[in-house]
Every structure is written in C-alpha cells, then in structure tokens.
PDB file of C-alpha atoms in Angstrom:
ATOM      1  CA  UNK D  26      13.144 -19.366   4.328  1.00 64.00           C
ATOM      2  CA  UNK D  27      11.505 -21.253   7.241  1.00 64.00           C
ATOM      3  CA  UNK D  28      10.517 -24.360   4.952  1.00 64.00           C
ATOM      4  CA  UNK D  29      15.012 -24.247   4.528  1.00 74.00           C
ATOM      5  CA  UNK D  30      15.209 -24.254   7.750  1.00 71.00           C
ATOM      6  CA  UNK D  31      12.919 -27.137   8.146  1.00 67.00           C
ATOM      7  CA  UNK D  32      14.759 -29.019   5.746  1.00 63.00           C
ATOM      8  CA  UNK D  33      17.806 -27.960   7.438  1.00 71.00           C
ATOM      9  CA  UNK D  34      17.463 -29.240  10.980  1.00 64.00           C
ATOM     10  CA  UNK D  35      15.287 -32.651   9.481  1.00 60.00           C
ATOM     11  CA  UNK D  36      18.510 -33.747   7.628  1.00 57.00           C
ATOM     12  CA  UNK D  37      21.401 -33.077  10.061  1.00 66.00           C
ATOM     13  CA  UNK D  38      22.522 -35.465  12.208  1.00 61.00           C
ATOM     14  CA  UNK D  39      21.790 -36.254  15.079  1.00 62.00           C
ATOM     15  CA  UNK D  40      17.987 -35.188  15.156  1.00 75.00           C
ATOM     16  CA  UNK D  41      17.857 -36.004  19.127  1.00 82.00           C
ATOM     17  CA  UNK D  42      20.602 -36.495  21.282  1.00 88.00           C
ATOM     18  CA  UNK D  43      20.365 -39.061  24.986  1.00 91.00           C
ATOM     19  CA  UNK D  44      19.991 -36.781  27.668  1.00 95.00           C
ATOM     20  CA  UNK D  45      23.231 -35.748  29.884  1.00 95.00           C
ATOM     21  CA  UNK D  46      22.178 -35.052  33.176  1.00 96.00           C
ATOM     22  CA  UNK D  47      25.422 -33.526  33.987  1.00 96.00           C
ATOM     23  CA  UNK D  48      24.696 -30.701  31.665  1.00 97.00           C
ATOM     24  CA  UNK D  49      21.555 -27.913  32.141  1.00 97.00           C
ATOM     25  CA  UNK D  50      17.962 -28.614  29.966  1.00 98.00           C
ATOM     26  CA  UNK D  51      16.358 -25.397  28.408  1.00 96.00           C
ATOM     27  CA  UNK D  52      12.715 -25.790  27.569  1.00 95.00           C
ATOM     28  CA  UNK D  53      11.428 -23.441  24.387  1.00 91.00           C
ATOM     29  CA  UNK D  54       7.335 -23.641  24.128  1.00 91.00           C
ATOM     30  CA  UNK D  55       5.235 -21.836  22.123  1.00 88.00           C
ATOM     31  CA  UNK D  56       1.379 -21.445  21.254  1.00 88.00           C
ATOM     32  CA  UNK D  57      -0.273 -20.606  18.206  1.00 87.00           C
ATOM     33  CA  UNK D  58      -4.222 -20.404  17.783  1.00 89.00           C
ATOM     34  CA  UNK D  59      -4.616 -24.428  17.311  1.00 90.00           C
ATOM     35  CA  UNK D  60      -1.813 -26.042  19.164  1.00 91.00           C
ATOM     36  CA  UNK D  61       0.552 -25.846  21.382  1.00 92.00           C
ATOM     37  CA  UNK D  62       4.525 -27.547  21.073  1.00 90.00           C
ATOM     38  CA  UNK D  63       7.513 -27.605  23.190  1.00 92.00           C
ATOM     39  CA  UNK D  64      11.409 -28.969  22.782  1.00 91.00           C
ATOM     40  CA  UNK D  65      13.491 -29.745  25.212  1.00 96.00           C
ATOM     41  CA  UNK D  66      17.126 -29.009  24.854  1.00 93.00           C
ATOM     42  CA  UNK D  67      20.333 -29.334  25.478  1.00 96.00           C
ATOM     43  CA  UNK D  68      24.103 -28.042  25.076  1.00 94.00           C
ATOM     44  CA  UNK D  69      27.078 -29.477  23.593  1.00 91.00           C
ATOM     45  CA  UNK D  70      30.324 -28.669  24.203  1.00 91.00           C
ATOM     46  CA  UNK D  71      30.556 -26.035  22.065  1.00 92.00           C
ATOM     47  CA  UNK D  72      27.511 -24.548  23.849  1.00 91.00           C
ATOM     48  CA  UNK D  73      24.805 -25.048  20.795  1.00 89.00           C
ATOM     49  CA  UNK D  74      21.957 -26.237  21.598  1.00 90.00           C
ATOM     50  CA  UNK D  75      20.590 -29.858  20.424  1.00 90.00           C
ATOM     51  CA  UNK D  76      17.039 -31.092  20.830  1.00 90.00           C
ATOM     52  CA  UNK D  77      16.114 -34.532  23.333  1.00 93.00           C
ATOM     53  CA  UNK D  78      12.476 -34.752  23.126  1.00 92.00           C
ATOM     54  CA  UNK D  79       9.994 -32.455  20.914  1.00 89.00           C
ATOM     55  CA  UNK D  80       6.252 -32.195  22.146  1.00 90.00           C
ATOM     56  CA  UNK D  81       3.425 -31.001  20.885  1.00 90.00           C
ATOM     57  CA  UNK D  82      -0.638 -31.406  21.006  1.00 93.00           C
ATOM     58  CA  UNK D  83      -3.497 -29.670  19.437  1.00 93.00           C
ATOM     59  CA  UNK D  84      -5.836 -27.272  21.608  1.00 93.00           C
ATOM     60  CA  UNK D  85      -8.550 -28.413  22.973  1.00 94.00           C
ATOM     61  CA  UNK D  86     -11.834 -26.088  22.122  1.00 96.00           C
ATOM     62  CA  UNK D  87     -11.931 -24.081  25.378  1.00 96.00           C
ATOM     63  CA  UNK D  88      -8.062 -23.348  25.159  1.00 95.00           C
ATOM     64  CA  UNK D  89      -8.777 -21.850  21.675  1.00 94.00           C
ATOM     65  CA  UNK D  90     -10.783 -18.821  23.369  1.00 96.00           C
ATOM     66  CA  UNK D  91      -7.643 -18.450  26.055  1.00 94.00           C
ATOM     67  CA  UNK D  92      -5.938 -14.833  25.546  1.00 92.00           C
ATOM     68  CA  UNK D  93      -2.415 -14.675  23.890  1.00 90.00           C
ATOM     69  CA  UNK D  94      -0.386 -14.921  27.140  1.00 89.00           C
ATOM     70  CA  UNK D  95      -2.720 -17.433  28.214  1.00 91.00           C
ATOM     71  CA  UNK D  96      -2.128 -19.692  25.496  1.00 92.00           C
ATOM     72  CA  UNK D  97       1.338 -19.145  26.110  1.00 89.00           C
ATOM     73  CA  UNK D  98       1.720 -19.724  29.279  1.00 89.00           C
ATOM     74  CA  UNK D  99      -0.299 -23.011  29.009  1.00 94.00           C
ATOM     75  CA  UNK D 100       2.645 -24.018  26.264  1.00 93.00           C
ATOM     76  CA  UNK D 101       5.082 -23.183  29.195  1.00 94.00           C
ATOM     77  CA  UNK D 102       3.193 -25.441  32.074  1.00 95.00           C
ATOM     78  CA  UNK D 103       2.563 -28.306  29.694  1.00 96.00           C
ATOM     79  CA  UNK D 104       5.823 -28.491  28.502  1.00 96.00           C
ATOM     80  CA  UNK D 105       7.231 -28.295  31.883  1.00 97.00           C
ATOM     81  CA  UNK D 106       4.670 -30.871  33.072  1.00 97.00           C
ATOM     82  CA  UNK D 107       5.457 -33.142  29.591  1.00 97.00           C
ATOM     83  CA  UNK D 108       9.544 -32.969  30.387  1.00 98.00           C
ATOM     84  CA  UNK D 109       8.942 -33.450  34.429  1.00 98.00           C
ATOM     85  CA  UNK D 110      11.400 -36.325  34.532  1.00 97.00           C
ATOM     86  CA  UNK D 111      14.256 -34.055  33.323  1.00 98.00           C
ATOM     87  CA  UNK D 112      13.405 -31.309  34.753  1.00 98.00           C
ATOM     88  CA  UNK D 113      12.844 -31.570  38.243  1.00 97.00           C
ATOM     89  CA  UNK D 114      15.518 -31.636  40.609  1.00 95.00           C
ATOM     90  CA  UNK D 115      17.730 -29.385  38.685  1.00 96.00           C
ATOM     91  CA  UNK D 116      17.777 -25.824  37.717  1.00 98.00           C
ATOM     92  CA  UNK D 117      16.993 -25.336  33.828  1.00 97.00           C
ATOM     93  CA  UNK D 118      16.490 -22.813  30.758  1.00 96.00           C
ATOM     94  CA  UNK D 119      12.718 -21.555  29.950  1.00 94.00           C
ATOM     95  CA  UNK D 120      13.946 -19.675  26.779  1.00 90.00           C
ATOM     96  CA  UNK D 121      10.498 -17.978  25.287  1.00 87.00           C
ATOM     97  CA  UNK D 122       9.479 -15.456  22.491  1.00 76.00           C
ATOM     98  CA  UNK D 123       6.998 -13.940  24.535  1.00 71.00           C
ATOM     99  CA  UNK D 124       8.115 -10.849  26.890  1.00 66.00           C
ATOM    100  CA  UNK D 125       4.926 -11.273  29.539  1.00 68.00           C
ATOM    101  CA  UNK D 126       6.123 -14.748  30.620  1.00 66.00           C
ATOM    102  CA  UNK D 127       9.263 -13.507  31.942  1.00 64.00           C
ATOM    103  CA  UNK D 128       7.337 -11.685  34.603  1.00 61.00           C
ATOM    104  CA  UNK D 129       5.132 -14.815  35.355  1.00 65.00           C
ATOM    105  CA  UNK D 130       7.167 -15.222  38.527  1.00 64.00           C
ATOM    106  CA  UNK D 131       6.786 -11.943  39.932  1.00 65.00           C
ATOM    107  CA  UNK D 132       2.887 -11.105  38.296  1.00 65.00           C
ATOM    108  CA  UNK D 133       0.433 -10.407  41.183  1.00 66.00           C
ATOM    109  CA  UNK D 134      -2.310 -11.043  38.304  1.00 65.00           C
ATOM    110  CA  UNK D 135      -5.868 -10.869  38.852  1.00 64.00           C
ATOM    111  CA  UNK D 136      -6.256 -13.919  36.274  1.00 82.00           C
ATOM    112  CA  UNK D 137      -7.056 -16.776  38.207  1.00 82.00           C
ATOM    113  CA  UNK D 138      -5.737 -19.529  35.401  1.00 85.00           C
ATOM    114  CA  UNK D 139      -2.284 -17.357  35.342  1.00 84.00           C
ATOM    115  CA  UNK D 140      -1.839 -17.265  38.819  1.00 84.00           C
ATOM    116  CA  UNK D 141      -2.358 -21.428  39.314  1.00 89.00           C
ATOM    117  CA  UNK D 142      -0.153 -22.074  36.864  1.00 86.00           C
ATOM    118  CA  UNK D 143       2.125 -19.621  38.348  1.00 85.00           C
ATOM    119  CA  UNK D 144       1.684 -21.324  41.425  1.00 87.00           C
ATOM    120  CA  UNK D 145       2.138 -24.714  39.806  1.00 88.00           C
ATOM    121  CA  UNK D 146       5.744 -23.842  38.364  1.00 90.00           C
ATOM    122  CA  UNK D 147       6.732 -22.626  42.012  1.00 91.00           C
ATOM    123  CA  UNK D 148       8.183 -26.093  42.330  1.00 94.00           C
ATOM    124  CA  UNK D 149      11.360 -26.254  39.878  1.00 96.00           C
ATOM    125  CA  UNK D 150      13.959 -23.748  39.815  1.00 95.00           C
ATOM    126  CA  UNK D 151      14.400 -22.370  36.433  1.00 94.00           C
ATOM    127  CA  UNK D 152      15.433 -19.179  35.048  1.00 93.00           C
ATOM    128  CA  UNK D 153      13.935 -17.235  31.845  1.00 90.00           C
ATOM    129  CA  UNK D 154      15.492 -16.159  28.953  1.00 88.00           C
ATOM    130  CA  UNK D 155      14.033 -13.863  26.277  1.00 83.00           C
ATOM    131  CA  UNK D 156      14.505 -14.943  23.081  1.00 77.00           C
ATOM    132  CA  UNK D 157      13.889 -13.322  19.583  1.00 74.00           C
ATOM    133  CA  UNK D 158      10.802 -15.667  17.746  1.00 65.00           C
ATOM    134  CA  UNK D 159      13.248 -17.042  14.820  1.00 68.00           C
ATOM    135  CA  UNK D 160      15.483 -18.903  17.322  1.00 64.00           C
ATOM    136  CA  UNK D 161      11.703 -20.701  18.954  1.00 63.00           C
ATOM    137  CA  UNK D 162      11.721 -22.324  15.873  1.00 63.00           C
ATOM    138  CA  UNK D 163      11.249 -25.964  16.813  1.00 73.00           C
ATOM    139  CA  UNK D 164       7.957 -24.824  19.049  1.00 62.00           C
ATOM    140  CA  UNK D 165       6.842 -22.696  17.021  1.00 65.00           C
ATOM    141  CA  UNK D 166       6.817 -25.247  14.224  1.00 71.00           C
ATOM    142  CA  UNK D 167       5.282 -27.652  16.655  1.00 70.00           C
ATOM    143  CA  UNK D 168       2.729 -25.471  17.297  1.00 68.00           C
ATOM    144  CA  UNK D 169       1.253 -25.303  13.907  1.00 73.00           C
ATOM    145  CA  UNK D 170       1.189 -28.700  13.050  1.00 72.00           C
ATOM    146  CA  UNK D 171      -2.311 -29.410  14.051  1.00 62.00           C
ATOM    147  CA  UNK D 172      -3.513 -27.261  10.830  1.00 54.00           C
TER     148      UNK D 172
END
C-alpha cells in the first residue's frame, strides 16, 4: 500500500509547486531511528495540500540515542530552521503525528534539549495540528531514506 502511494504522488503532476506567499505554509516533520525529513506545504484552491520543498538528513550518532519525542522534536526545529525563509514573518501549519509536540509550547519540561528548542521556536507564530501518521507521509518517507 505505501510503495502505491509512493508511486502515486512520484507520477502526478506537479511534484512541487513555486511558493505563494499570499497563501499559509504547513510544515509536516517526522523522525525515525536513522533520519530525520520534513515537507513544506502548501494549499490550493481547493484547499489540498501540495508540497514546495522536501527535506531530509540522516542522524548524526548522538541524535540516534535521543528519546522518541526528542527525535521528534529535533525533526520539528530543523525543519523549521531548513524552511526559515518561508516561514518567518507569517503565521503557519506544524501538522505532526506525534501527540507530545502539541504541548511543546506550553511543557514546563525538566529536559534541557526540549526546553531550548522550545525556546528556539518562540520566534514564529505557528499553530499545531494533530494529524493521524498515514497523512505524514512525505516525512515519514523522508525519514527512512537514510537506510
């Protein structure tokens, strides 16, 4: 089913679209246990979402012993960080898979590394959305391509 998919979104037209900064970005990120991969996204007028730029990187060894949230939350900051240009300035979408990171906002953690990068996304004005993990497909697939 997911290799359909995969097939699906590589053939249709357009892959990427030119971003329209008259329209709000939503960032989907997502971690596995070797990488990490983002897409930034976009509506059309029909409201469906399109991709502009897809990022991704491989873990380096220290990030491979992070915990779960973590690694996801390091997908989140990086792919904020990666889309910067597009992003800041205007409010966007931080759709994610992962429940915990909708609380990174309000968290009064003990984790040090969670609360800087908390601290580090206190700068842009987004809102997060919940999303079930089949419609992160393009990070999640991003993710795993440094096996």
């Amino acid at each position: 089913m997911a290799f359909d998919r995969v097939k699906e979104i590589l053939s249709s037209e357009p892959l990427v679209r030119l971003p329209d900064f008259s329209r709000p970005f939503t960032v989907r990120s997502d971690a596995s246990s070797t990488g990490i991969g983002a897409a930034l996204m976009q509506p059309d007028d029909d409201d469906v979402l399109h991709p502009v730029l897809y990022a991704s990187r491989k873990l380096l060894e220290r990030e491979t012993r992070y915990s779960t949230v973590e690694r996801e939350c390091l997908a989140l900051v990086w792919a904020v960080d990666k889309f910067h240009r597009y992003l800041f300035g205007s409010h966007f979408f931080v759709e994610t898979d992962h429940r915990p990171l909708t609380y990174l906002r309000q968290s009064k953690t003990a984790n040090g590394r969670l609360l800087r990068w908390a601290l580090s996304l206190q700068e842009y004005s987004f809102t997060v959305v919940p999303i079930p993990g089949v419609r992160n497909f393009e990070a999640d697939v991003l993710s795993r391509l440094t096996k």
